[in-house]
Amino acid sequence: SRLKASGFFDFRRGTLWSVWSMTDFFDKKELKERRRSLRNQATETEKLLWERIRKKQLHGVRFRRQVSIGGYVVDFYSPKIRLAIEIDGESHNRESAREYDSIREESITQLGIRFLRFKNNDILKDMENVLRKIDDALTTFPLTKGEIQRGSE
């Protein structure tokens, strides 16, 4: 299968890329060890959120951890609904990190992938609101009724 987007602009390199095959663009082999390392060294907040969204717990939608999209790795990604979720820790408060995050998010959203971003404190102190925002994103995606499984909430 092929990406639906006709291309995307890589802000870091200032180049326009054409359509990539799914395997060329998602979970690139050269990022495999980095993804594995990030999964094995998950932060407390990543573990907490993962326990709530794994195994299709939200509307039957599958999320994956530490997925590479192009040259970037996102914390969580659902290929079915093209939704990326990032959790920002303290390191994301630096100006250089905010700039990098902005460029990364723009590159990924140009592919038609939606992006949700939460801070560590959101996860630690208000998990129900985080889950509600994810739920809102899931239910606003145009799937047929048969594709979204309503759980007992």
mmCIF file of C-alpha atoms in Angstrom:
data_model
loop_
_atom_site.group_PDB
_atom_site.id
_atom_site.type_symbol
_atom_site.label_atom_id
_atom_site.label_comp_id
_atom_site.label_asym_id
_atom_site.label_seq_id
_atom_site.Cartn_x
_atom_site.Cartn_y
_atom_site.Cartn_z
ATOM 1 C CA SER A 1 0.000 0.000 0.000
ATOM 2 C CA ARG A 2 1.119 3.571 -0.629
ATOM 3 C CA LEU A 3 0.823 6.780 1.336
ATOM 4 C CA LYS A 4 -2.120 8.939 0.314
ATOM 5 C CA ALA A 5 -0.131 12.163 0.566
ATOM 6 C CA SER A 6 1.595 13.182 -2.635
ATOM 7 C CA GLY A 7 4.665 14.306 -0.759
ATOM 8 C CA PHE A 8 5.880 16.300 2.199
ATOM 9 C CA PHE A 9 8.325 19.061 2.903
ATOM 10 C CA ASP A 10 11.282 18.228 5.148
ATOM 11 C CA PHE A 11 11.935 21.488 6.961
ATOM 12 C CA ARG A 12 15.308 20.372 8.298
ATOM 13 C CA ARG A 13 16.685 19.723 4.839
ATOM 14 C CA GLY A 14 14.478 22.093 2.865
ATOM 15 C CA THR A 15 13.487 19.397 0.394
ATOM 16 C CA LEU A 16 10.218 18.094 -0.994
ATOM 17 C CA TRP A 17 9.880 14.337 -0.909
ATOM 18 C CA SER A 18 7.593 12.390 -3.190
ATOM 19 C CA VAL A 19 5.361 9.503 -2.156
ATOM 20 C CA TRP A 20 7.146 6.777 -0.209
ATOM 21 C CA SER A 21 6.068 3.217 0.180
ATOM 22 C CA MET A 22 4.787 2.441 3.680
ATOM 23 C CA THR A 23 7.826 0.348 4.567
ATOM 24 C CA ASP A 24 10.214 3.040 3.357
ATOM 25 C CA PHE A 25 8.546 5.669 5.482
ATOM 26 C CA PHE A 26 7.228 3.959 8.614
ATOM 27 C CA ASP A 27 9.491 1.972 10.946
ATOM 28 C CA LYS A 28 12.605 2.514 8.881
ATOM 29 C CA LYS A 29 15.235 -0.166 9.412
ATOM 30 C CA GLU A 30 17.948 2.343 10.297
ATOM 31 C CA LEU A 31 15.847 3.526 13.261
ATOM 32 C CA LYS A 32 15.025 0.038 14.554
ATOM 33 C CA GLU A 33 17.575 0.048 17.394
ATOM 34 C CA ARG A 34 16.587 3.569 18.440
ATOM 35 C CA ARG A 35 12.902 2.559 18.572
ATOM 36 C CA ARG A 36 13.749 -0.555 20.588
ATOM 37 C CA SER A 37 15.879 1.469 22.994
ATOM 38 C CA LEU A 38 13.105 4.030 23.482
ATOM 39 C CA ARG A 39 10.566 1.246 24.181
ATOM 40 C CA ASN A 40 12.914 -0.392 26.690
ATOM 41 C CA GLN A 41 13.614 2.938 28.413
ATOM 42 C CA ALA A 42 10.061 4.254 28.469
ATOM 43 C CA THR A 43 9.374 7.076 30.888
ATOM 44 C CA GLU A 44 6.897 6.670 33.736
ATOM 45 C CA THR A 45 4.326 8.777 31.892
ATOM 46 C CA GLU A 46 4.726 6.765 28.680
ATOM 47 C CA LYS A 47 4.138 3.566 30.650
ATOM 48 C CA LEU A 48 1.058 5.023 32.354
ATOM 49 C CA LEU A 49 -0.539 6.143 29.102
ATOM 50 C CA TRP A 50 0.426 2.915 27.317
ATOM 51 C CA GLU A 51 -1.422 0.883 29.951
ATOM 52 C CA ARG A 52 -4.593 2.839 29.126
ATOM 53 C CA ILE A 53 -4.422 2.775 25.298
ATOM 54 C CA ARG A 54 -2.805 -0.584 24.522
ATOM 55 C CA LYS A 55 -4.679 -3.670 23.350
ATOM 56 C CA LYS A 56 -7.373 -1.677 21.535
ATOM 57 C CA GLN A 57 -8.858 -0.338 24.786
ATOM 58 C CA LEU A 58 -10.162 2.852 23.161
ATOM 59 C CA HIS A 59 -12.861 2.105 20.587
ATOM 60 C CA GLY A 60 -10.986 -0.935 19.344
ATOM 61 C CA VAL A 61 -8.235 1.241 17.834
ATOM 62 C CA ARG A 62 -4.731 -0.219 17.947
ATOM 63 C CA PHE A 63 -1.831 1.974 18.997
ATOM 64 C CA ARG A 64 1.847 1.142 18.596
ATOM 65 C CA ARG A 65 4.731 2.469 20.703
ATOM 66 C CA GLN A 66 7.809 4.297 19.421
ATOM 67 C CA VAL A 67 7.014 4.301 15.722
ATOM 68 C CA SER A 68 9.253 6.009 13.204
ATOM 69 C CA ILE A 69 7.613 8.273 10.670
ATOM 70 C CA GLY A 70 10.190 9.464 8.194
ATOM 71 C CA GLY A 71 13.270 10.333 10.224
ATOM 72 C CA TYR A 72 11.283 10.953 13.412
ATOM 73 C CA VAL A 73 10.094 8.663 16.200
ATOM 74 C CA VAL A 74 6.736 9.349 17.879
ATOM 75 C CA ASP A 75 5.722 7.949 21.268
ATOM 76 C CA PHE A 76 2.440 6.383 20.090
ATOM 77 C CA TYR A 77 0.851 5.976 16.677
ATOM 78 C CA SER A 78 -2.348 4.483 15.293
ATOM 79 C CA PRO A 79 -1.966 3.675 11.602
ATOM 80 C CA LYS A 80 -5.696 3.011 11.176
ATOM 81 C CA ILE A 81 -6.698 6.552 12.087
ATOM 82 C CA ARG A 82 -3.366 8.278 11.371
ATOM 83 C CA LEU A 83 -2.998 9.722 14.888
ATOM 84 C CA ALA A 84 0.336 10.366 16.593
ATOM 85 C CA ILE A 85 0.578 11.040 20.334
ATOM 86 C CA GLU A 86 3.583 12.655 21.999
ATOM 87 C CA ILE A 87 4.326 13.114 25.691
ATOM 88 C CA ASP A 88 6.581 16.060 26.450
ATOM 89 C CA GLY A 89 8.852 15.837 29.469
ATOM 90 C CA GLU A 90 11.043 18.535 30.966
ATOM 91 C CA SER A 91 13.562 18.322 28.108
ATOM 92 C CA HIS A 92 10.888 19.699 25.743
ATOM 93 C CA ASN A 93 10.837 23.016 27.626
ATOM 94 C CA ARG A 94 14.143 24.179 26.130
ATOM 95 C CA GLU A 95 13.845 26.580 23.184
ATOM 96 C CA SER A 96 15.848 24.282 20.885
ATOM 97 C CA ALA A 97 13.605 21.335 21.771
ATOM 98 C CA ARG A 98 10.431 23.349 21.177
ATOM 99 C CA GLU A 99 11.764 24.416 17.787
ATOM 100 C CA TYR A 100 12.658 20.817 16.857
ATOM 101 C CA ASP A 101 9.241 19.579 18.050
ATOM 102 C CA SER A 102 7.509 22.201 15.935
ATOM 103 C CA ILE A 103 9.444 21.223 12.801
ATOM 104 C CA ARG A 104 8.876 17.528 13.451
ATOM 105 C CA GLU A 105 5.159 17.986 14.055
ATOM 106 C CA GLU A 106 4.754 20.086 10.901
ATOM 107 C CA SER A 107 6.580 17.488 8.789
ATOM 108 C CA ILE A 108 4.387 14.695 10.140
ATOM 109 C CA THR A 109 1.082 16.592 9.882
ATOM 110 C CA GLN A 110 1.816 17.357 6.234
ATOM 111 C CA LEU A 111 1.361 13.627 5.676
ATOM 112 C CA GLY A 112 -2.218 13.838 6.897
ATOM 113 C CA ILE A 113 -1.309 12.478 10.327
ATOM 114 C CA ARG A 114 -3.014 14.187 13.242
ATOM 115 C CA PHE A 115 -0.936 15.025 16.287
ATOM 116 C CA LEU A 116 -1.839 15.169 19.981
ATOM 117 C CA ARG A 117 0.703 16.463 22.468
ATOM 118 C CA PHE A 118 0.542 16.146 26.244
ATOM 119 C CA LYS A 119 2.848 17.236 29.037
ATOM 120 C CA ASN A 120 4.048 14.839 31.737
ATOM 121 C CA ASN A 121 1.860 16.620 34.300
ATOM 122 C CA ASP A 122 -1.208 16.052 32.119
ATOM 123 C CA ILE A 123 -0.600 12.307 32.335
ATOM 124 C CA LEU A 124 0.298 12.284 36.032
ATOM 125 C CA LYS A 125 -2.417 14.613 37.330
ATOM 126 C CA ASP A 126 -5.269 14.472 34.840
ATOM 127 C CA MET A 127 -5.225 11.140 33.008
ATOM 128 C CA GLU A 128 -8.997 11.132 32.522
ATOM 129 C CA ASN A 129 -8.846 14.426 30.604
ATOM 130 C CA VAL A 130 -5.980 13.071 28.470
ATOM 131 C CA LEU A 131 -8.036 9.983 27.642
ATOM 132 C CA ARG A 132 -11.049 12.175 26.864
ATOM 133 C CA LYS A 133 -8.970 14.211 24.374
ATOM 134 C CA ILE A 134 -7.697 11.024 22.730
ATOM 135 C CA ASP A 135 -11.252 9.684 22.671
ATOM 136 C CA ASP A 136 -12.440 12.906 21.002
ATOM 137 C CA ALA A 137 -9.752 12.512 18.337
ATOM 138 C CA LEU A 138 -10.770 8.890 17.769
ATOM 139 C CA THR A 139 -14.453 9.633 17.433
ATOM 140 C CA THR A 140 -13.981 12.604 15.086
ATOM 141 C CA PHE A 141 -12.055 10.507 12.583
ATOM 142 C CA PRO A 142 -14.349 9.465 9.720
ATOM 143 C CA LEU A 143 -14.682 5.726 10.281
ATOM 144 C CA THR A 144 -17.791 3.696 9.705
ATOM 145 C CA LYS A 145 -19.805 2.622 12.732
ATOM 146 C CA GLY A 146 -18.530 -0.920 12.314
ATOM 147 C CA GLU A 147 -14.926 0.220 12.527
ATOM 148 C CA ILE A 148 -15.268 1.918 15.917
ATOM 149 C CA GLN A 149 -16.042 -0.428 18.767
ATOM 150 C CA ARG A 150 -17.854 1.281 21.581
ATOM 151 C CA GLY A 151 -16.650 -0.123 24.876
ATOM 152 C CA SER A 152 -18.366 0.086 28.210
ATOM 153 C CA GLU A 153 -17.088 3.393 29.546
#
